[in-house]
Short mmCIF file of C-alpha atoms in Angstrom, two decimals:
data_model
loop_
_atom_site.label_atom_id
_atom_site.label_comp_id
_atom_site.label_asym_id
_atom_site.label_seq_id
_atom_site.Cartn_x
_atom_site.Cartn_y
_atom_site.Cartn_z
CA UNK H 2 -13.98 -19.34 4.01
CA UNK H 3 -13.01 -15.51 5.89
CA UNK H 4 -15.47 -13.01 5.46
CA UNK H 5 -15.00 -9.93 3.75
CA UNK H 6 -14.13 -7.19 5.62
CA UNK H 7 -14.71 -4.01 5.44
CA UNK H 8 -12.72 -0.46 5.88
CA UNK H 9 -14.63 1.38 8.87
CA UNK H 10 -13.87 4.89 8.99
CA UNK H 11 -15.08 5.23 12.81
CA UNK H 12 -12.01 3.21 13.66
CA UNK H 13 -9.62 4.90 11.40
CA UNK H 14 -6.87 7.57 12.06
CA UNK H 15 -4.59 9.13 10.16
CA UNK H 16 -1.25 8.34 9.72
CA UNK H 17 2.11 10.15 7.68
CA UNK H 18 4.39 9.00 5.58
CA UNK H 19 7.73 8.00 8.09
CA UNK H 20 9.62 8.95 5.13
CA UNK H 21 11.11 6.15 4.54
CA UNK H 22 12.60 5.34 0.69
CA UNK H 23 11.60 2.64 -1.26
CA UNK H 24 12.63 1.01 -4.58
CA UNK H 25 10.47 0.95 -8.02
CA UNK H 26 10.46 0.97 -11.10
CA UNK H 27 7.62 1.72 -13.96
CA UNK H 28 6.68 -1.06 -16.16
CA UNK H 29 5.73 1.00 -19.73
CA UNK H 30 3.26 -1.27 -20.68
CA UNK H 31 0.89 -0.20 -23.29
CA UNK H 32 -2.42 1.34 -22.87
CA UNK H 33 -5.13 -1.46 -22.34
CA UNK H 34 -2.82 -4.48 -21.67
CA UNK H 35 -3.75 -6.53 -19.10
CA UNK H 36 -0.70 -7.87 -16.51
CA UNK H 37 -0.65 -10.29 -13.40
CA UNK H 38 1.72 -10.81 -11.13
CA UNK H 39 2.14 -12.63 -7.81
CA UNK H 40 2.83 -10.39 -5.10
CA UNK H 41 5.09 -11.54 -1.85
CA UNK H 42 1.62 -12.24 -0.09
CA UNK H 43 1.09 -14.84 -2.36
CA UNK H 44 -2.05 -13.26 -4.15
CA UNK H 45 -2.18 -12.22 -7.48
CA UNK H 46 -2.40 -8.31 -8.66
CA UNK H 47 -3.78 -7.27 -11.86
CA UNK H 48 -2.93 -4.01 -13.59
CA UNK H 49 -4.29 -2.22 -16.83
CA UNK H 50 -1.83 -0.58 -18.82
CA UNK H 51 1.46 1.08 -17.35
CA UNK H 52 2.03 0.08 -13.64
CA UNK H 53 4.62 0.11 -11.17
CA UNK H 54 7.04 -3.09 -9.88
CA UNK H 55 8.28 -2.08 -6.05
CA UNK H 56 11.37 -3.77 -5.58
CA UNK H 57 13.82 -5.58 -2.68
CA UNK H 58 16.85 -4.96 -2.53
CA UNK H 59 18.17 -7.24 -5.13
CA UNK H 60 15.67 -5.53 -7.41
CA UNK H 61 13.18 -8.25 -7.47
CA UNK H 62 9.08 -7.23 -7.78
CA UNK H 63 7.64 -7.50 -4.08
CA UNK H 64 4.45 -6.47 -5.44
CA UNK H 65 2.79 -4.11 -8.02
CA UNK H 66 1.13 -0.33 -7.97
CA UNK H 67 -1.30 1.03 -10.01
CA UNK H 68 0.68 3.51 -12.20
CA UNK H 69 -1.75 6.34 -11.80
CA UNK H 70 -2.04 6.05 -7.99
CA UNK H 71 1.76 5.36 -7.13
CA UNK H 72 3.33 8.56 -9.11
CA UNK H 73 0.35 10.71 -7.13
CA UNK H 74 1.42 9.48 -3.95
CA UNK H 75 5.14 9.45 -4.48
CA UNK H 76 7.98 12.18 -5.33
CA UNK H 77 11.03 10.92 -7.09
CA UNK H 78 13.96 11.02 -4.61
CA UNK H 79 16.48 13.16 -6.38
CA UNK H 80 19.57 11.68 -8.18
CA UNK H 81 18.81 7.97 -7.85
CA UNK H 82 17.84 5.21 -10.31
CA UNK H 83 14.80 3.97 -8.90
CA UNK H 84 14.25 5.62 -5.37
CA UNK H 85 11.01 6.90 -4.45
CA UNK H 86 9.26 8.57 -1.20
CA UNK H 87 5.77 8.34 0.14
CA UNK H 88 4.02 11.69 0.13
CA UNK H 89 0.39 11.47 0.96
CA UNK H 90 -1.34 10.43 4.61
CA UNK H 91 -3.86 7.28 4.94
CA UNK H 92 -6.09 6.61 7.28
CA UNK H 93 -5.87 3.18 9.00
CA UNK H 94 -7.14 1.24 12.12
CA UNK H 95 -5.27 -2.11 13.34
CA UNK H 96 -7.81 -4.70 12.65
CA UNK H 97 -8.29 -6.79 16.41
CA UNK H 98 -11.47 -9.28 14.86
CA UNK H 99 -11.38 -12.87 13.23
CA UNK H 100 -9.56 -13.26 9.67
CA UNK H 101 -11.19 -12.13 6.66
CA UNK H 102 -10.64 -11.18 3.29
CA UNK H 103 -9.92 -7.68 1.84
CA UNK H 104 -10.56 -6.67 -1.66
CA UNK H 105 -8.23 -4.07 -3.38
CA UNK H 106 -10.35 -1.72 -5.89
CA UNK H 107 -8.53 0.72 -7.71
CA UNK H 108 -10.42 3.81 -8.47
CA UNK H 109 -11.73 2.96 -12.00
CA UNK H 110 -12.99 -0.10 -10.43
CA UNK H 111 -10.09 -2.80 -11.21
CA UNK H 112 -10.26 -5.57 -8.68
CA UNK H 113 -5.91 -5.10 -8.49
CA UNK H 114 -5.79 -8.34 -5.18
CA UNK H 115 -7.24 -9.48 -2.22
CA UNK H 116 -5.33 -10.04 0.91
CA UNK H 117 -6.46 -11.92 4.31
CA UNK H 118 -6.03 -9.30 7.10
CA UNK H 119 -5.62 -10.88 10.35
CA UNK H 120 -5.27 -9.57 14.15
CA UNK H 121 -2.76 -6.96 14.60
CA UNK H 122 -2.45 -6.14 10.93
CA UNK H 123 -3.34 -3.07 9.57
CA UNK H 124 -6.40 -2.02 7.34
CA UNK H 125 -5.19 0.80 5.22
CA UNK H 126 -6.99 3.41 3.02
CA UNK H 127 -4.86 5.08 0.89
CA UNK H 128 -4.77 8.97 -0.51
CA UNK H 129 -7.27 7.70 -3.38
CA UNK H 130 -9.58 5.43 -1.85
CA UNK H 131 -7.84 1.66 -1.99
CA UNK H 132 -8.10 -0.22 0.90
CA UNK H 133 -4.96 -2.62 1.57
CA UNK H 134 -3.77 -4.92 4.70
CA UNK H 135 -0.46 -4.23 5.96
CA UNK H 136 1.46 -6.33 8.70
CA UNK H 137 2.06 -4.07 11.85
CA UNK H 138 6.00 -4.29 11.58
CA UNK H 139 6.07 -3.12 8.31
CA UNK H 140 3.38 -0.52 8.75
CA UNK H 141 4.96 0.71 12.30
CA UNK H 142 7.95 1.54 10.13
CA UNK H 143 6.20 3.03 6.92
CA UNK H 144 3.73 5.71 8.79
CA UNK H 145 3.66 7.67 11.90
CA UNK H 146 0.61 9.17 14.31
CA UNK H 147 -0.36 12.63 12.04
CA UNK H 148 -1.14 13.47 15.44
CA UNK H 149 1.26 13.76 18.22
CA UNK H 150 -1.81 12.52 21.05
CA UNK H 151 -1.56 9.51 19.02
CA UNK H 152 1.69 8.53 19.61
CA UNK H 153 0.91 6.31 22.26
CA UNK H 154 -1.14 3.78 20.38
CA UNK H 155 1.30 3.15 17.51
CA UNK H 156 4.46 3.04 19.69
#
């Protein structure tokens, strides 16, 4: 069984938005409903009330965003369907130890997944406090150095 890990601020810098759009749409569901889904990771993510599908490009759910959180950390990109834009910095550190576990809290304390984070892949905390795992391709592309010096170690 992994270990859970941790976020560790002393190994974290922050990182900006590339930019880059992505697709979603919001799921109205009502206040107090409970929904699962299976993310692309193969974990499950559980959401309270309204929350947010992100989507391929056939428009099939990759995984799921806490309503709340995703509209304050995204703008609306003008004149499209369901296009949306990044906004906010997160601090993040590439994780170089064994495998372990990492637990997803949303901010009123919904477990929403847990992902294995393994060397190389990125431990991410977002504008509002929830930790996540990205892979390094995906988060090379997504965020950049907030700091020129750091361009070095990301490129």
């Amino acid at each position: 069984m992994a270990v859970e890990v941790s976020f560790d601020p002393s190994k974290a810098r922050t990182y900006r938005p590339s930019g880059e759009p992505k697709r979603a749409r919001i799921v109205d569901a009502a206040p107090g409903e409970r929904t699962t889904i299976l993310a692309q990771w193969g974990e499950e993510e559980h959401f309270v009330g309204p929350w947010v599908a992100v989507l391929d490009d056939e428009g099939e759910t990759v995984y799921g965003a806490a309503y709340t959180e995703f509209i304050q950390m995204h703008e609306r990109i003008p004149e499209t369907e369901d296009g949306w834009r990044k906004i906010t910095k997160v601090d993040a550190y590439q994780h170089s130890g064994p495998p372990g576990r990492v637990t997803t809290v949303l901010r009123d304390g919904l477990v929403e997944t847990t992902n294995t984070v393994r060397a190389g892949d990125w431990i991410v905390r977002q504008h509002g406090g929830e930790i996540q795992v990205i892979g390094d391709r995906v988060f090379r592309r997504l965020y950049e150095p907030d700091d020129p010096v750091q361009i070095d170690d990301v490129g």
